[in-house]
Short mmCIF file of C-alpha atoms in Angstrom, two decimals:
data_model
loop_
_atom_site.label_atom_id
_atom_site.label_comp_id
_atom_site.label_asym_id
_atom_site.label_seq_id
_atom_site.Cartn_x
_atom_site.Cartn_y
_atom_site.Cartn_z
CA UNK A 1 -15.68 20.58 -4.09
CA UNK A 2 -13.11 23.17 -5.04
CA UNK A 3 -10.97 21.98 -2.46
CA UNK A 4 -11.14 18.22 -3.41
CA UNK A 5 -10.32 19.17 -7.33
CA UNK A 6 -7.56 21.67 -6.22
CA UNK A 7 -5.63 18.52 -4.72
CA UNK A 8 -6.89 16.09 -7.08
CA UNK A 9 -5.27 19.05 -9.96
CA UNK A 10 -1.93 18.82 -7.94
CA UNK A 11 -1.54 15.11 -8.03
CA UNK A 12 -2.68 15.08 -12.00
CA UNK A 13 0.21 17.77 -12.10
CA UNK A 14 2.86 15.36 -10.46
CA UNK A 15 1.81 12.23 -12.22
CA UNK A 16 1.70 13.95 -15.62
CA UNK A 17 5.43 15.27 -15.02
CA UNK A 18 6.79 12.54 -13.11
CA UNK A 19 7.51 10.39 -16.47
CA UNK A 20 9.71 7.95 -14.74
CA UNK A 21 6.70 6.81 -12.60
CA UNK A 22 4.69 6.27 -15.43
CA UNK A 23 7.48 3.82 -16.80
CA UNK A 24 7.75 2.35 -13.81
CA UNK A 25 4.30 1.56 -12.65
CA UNK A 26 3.55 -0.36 -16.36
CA UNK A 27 6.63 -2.53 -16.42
CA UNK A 28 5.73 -5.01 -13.77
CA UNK A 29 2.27 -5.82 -15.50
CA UNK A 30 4.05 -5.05 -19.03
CA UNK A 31 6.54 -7.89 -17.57
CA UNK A 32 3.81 -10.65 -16.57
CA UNK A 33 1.74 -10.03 -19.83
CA UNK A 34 4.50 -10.51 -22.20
CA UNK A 35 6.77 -13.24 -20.20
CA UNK A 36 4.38 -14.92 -18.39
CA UNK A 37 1.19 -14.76 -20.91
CA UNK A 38 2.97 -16.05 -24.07
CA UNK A 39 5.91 -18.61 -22.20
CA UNK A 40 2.03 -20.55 -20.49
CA UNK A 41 -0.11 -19.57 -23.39
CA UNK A 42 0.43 -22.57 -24.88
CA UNK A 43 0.60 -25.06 -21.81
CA UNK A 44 -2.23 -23.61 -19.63
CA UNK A 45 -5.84 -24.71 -20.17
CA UNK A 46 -8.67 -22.58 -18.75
CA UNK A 47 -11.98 -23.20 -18.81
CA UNK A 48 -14.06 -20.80 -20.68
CA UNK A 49 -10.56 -19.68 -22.46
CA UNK A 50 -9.16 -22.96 -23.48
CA UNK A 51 -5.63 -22.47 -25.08
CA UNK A 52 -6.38 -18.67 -24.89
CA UNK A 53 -4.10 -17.96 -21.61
CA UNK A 54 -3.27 -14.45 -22.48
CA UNK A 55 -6.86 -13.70 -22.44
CA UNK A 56 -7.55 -14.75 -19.37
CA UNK A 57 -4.49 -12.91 -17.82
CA UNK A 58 -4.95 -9.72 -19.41
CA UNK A 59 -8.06 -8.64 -16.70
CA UNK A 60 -5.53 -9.22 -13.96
CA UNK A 61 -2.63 -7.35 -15.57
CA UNK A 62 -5.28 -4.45 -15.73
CA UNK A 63 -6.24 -4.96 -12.09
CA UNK A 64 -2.50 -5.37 -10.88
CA UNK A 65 -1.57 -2.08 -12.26
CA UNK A 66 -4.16 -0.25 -10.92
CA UNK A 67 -3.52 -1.72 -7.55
CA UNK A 68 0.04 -1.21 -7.50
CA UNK A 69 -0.19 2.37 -8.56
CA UNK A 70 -3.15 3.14 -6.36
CA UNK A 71 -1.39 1.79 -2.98
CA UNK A 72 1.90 3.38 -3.86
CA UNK A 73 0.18 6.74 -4.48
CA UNK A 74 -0.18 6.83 -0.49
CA UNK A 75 3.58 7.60 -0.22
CA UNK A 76 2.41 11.36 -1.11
CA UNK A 77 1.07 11.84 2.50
CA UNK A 78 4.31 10.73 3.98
CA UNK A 79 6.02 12.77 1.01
CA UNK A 80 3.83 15.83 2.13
CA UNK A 81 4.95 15.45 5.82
CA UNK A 82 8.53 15.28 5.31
CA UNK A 83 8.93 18.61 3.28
CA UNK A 84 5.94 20.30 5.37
CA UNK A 85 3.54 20.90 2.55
CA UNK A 86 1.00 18.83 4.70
CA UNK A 87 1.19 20.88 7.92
CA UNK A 88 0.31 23.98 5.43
CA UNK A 89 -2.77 22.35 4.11
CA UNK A 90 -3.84 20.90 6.92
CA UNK A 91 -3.57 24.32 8.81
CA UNK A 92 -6.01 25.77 6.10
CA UNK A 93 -9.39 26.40 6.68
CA UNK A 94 -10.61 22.97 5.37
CA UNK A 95 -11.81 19.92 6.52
CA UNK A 96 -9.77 16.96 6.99
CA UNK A 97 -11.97 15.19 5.17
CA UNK A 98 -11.82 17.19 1.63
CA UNK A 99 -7.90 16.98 1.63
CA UNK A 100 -8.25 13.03 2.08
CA UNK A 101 -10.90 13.12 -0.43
CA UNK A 102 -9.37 15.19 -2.85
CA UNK A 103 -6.25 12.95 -2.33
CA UNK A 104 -7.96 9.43 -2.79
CA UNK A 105 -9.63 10.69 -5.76
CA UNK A 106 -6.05 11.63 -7.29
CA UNK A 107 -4.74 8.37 -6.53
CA UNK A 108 -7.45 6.76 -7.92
CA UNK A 109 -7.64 8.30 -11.03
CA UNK A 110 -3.93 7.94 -11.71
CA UNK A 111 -4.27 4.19 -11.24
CA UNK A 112 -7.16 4.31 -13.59
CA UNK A 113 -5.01 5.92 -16.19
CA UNK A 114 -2.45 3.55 -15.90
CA UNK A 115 -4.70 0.89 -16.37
CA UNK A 116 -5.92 1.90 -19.27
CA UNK A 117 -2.09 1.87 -20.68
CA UNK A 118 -2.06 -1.95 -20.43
CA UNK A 119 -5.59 -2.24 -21.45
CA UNK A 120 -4.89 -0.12 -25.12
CA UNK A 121 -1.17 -2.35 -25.18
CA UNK A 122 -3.30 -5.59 -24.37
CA UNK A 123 -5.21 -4.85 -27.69
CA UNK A 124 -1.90 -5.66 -29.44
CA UNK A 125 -1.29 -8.83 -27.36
CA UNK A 126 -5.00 -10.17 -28.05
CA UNK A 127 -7.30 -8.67 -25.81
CA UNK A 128 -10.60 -8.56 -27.79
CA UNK A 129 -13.20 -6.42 -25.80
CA UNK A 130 -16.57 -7.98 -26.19
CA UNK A 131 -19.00 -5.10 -26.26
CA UNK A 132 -18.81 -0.88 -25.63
CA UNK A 133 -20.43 -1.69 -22.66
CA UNK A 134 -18.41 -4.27 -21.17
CA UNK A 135 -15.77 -1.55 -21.73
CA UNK A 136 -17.41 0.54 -18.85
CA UNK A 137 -18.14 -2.09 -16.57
CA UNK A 138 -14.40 -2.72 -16.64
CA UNK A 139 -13.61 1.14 -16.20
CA UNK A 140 -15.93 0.86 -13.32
CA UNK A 141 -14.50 -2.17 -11.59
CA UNK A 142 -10.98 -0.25 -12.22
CA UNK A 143 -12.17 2.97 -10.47
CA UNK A 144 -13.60 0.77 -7.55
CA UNK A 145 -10.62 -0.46 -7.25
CA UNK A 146 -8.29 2.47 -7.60
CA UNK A 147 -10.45 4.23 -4.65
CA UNK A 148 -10.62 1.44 -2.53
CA UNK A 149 -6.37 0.89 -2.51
CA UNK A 150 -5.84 4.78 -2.73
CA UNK A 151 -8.18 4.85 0.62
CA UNK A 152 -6.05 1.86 1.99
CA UNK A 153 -2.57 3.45 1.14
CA UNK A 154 -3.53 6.89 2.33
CA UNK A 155 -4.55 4.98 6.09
CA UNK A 156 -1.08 3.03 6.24
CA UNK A 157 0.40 6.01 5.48
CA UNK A 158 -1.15 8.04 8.12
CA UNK A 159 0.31 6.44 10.77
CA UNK A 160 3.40 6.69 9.27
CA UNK A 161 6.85 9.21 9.28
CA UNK A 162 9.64 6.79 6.59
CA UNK A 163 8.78 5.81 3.43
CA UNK A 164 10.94 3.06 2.95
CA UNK A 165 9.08 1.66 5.59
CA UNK A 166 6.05 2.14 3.88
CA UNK A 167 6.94 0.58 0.84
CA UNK A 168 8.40 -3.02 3.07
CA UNK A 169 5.17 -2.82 4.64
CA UNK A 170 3.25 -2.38 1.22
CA UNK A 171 4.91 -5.27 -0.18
CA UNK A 172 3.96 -7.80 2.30
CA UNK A 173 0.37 -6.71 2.30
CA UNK A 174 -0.11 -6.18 -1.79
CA UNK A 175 1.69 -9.03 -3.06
CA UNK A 176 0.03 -11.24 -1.22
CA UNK A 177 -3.51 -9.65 -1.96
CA UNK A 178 -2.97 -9.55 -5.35
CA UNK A 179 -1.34 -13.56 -5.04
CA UNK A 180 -4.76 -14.81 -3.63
CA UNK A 181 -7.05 -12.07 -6.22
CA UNK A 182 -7.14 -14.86 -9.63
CA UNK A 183 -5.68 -12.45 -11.47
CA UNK A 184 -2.62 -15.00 -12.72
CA UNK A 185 -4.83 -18.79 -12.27
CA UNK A 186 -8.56 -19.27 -11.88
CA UNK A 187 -9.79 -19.54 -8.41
CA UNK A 188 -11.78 -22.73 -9.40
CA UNK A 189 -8.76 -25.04 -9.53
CA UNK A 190 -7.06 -23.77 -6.29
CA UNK A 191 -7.21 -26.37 -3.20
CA UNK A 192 -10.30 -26.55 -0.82
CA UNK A 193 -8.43 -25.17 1.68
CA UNK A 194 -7.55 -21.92 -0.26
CA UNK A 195 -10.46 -21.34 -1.94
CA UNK A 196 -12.06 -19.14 1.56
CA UNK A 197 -9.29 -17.13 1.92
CA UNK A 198 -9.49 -16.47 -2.10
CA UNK A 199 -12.87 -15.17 -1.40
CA UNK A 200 -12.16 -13.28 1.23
CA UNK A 201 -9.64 -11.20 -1.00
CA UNK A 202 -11.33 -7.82 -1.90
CA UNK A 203 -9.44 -7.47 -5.06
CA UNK A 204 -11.02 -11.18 -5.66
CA UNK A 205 -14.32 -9.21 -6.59
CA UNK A 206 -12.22 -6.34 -8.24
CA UNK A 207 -10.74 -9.26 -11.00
CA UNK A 208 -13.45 -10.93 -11.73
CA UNK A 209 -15.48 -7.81 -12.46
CA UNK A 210 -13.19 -6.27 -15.15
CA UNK A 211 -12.77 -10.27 -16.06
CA UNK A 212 -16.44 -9.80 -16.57
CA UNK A 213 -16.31 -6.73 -18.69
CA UNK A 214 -13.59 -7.40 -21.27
CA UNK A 215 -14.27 -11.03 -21.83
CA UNK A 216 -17.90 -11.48 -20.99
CA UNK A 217 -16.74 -14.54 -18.59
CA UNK A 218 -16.54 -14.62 -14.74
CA UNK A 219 -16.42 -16.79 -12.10
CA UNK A 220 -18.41 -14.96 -9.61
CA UNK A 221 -21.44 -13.02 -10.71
CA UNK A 222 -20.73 -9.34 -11.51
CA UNK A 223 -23.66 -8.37 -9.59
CA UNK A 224 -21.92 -9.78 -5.65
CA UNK A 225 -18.63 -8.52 -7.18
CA UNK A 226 -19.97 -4.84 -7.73
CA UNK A 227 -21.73 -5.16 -4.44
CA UNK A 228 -18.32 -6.27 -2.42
CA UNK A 229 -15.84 -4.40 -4.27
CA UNK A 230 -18.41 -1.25 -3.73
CA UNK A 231 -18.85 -1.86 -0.13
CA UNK A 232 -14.82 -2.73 0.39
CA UNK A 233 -14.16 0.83 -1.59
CA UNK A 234 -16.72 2.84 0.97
CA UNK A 235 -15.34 1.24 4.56
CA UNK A 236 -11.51 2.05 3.39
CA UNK A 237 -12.62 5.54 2.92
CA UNK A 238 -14.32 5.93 5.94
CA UNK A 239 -11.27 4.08 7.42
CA UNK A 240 -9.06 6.03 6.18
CA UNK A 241 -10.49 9.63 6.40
CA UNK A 242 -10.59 8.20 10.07
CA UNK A 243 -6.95 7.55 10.41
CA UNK A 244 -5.99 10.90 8.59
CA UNK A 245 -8.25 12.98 11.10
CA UNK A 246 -5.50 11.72 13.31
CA UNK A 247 -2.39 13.48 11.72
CA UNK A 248 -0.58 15.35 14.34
CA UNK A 249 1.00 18.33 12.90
#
């Protein structure tokens, strides 16, 4: 466990300094909620939400910066390998497994903290959180999700040497994922023939459960989403402590 915290402490360290990533990693989100929420909020009709648009979007403005942030965080590995602080570590007398650990766990709860930053700036945009509890159910669905994109980043990346190539490849994997999730239209009015692939969208279950927790409305039961999300968050970390056994140094 000491090993686990002592990188989870360094990548709190960098994320608390690096101010310009905080910036950056609320301004997409920021963007959508604002733009997006208020220019439809009066044209889009939701079930459940009615004329209330803004409502509805604010669970997947939560979920898209914690999925953003968490992938991205991955770039550390490839970061690490470039300036050789990752031959160092991995040369210590530690397990693989605690430095991928302590790393998903970093990424994870940097994402978390981010979104929490658009879930306090959604209060003054009209999120109204219906219950303490429903509170932690979101913060739950949040971490689930934070560990399960962390672990995903951290496997893409350890099979990789350029970040830039990370980042094209992150694109065309996240945008899509997050596309297909519900976070931005329900997934009850989209056609028959997208509705599968919808479902079989991990961050699908991810939505919906913080959906679940700050409006007390879902489309999919909390229960299956808790159970998916959980079980999507465990196989990515076995995945990807997998791939990162792998490093060549």
């Amino acid at each position: 466990m000491d090993i686990i915290y002592t990188i989870w402490l360094r990548s709190m360290i960098r994320y608390v300094r690096s101010k310009s990533r905080i910036i950056g990693s609320i301004s997409m989100p920021l963007f959508f909620l604002l733009f997006l929420g208020f220019g439809l909020n009066s044209v889009v009709r939701i079930p459940g939400f009615g004329e209330n648009y803004i409502q509805f979007l604010i669970p997947g403005m939560v979920a898209m910066s914690v999925l953003f942030t968490s992938v991205f965080s991955g770039i550390q590995i490839i970061w690490d390998k470039q300036f050789g602080f990752l031959k160092e570590t991995l040369v210590a007398p530690v397990t693989r497994m605690e430095i991928m650990l302590g790393q998903t766990f970093g990424g994870a709860t940097t994402a978390l903290i981010q979104g929490i930053i658009i879930m306090v700036i959604s209060l003054f945009v009209g999120l109204h959180v219906e219950s303490v509890t429903g509170f932690l159910i979101a913060l739950g669905f949040m971490v689930l999700i934070g560990i399960s994109f962390t672990a995903f980043g951290i496997a893409i990346a350890s099979r990789m040497e350029d970040m830039t190539g990370f980042q094209l490849i992150m694109n065309f994997v996240i945008f899509p994922i997050f596309g297909l999730s519900g976070a931005l239209f329900p997934i009850s009015s989209l056609p028959e023939w997208l509705a599968p692939i919808t479902m079989i969208d991990p961050l699908t279950y991810g939505v919906e459960g913080i959906r679940y927790g700050l409006t007390g409305t879902s489309q999919i039961s909390p229960v299956i989403s808790f159970i998916l999300i959980g079980g999507f968050a465990c196989v990515m970390t076995i995945i990807g402590a997998f791939l990162f056994r792998k490093i060549k140094i």
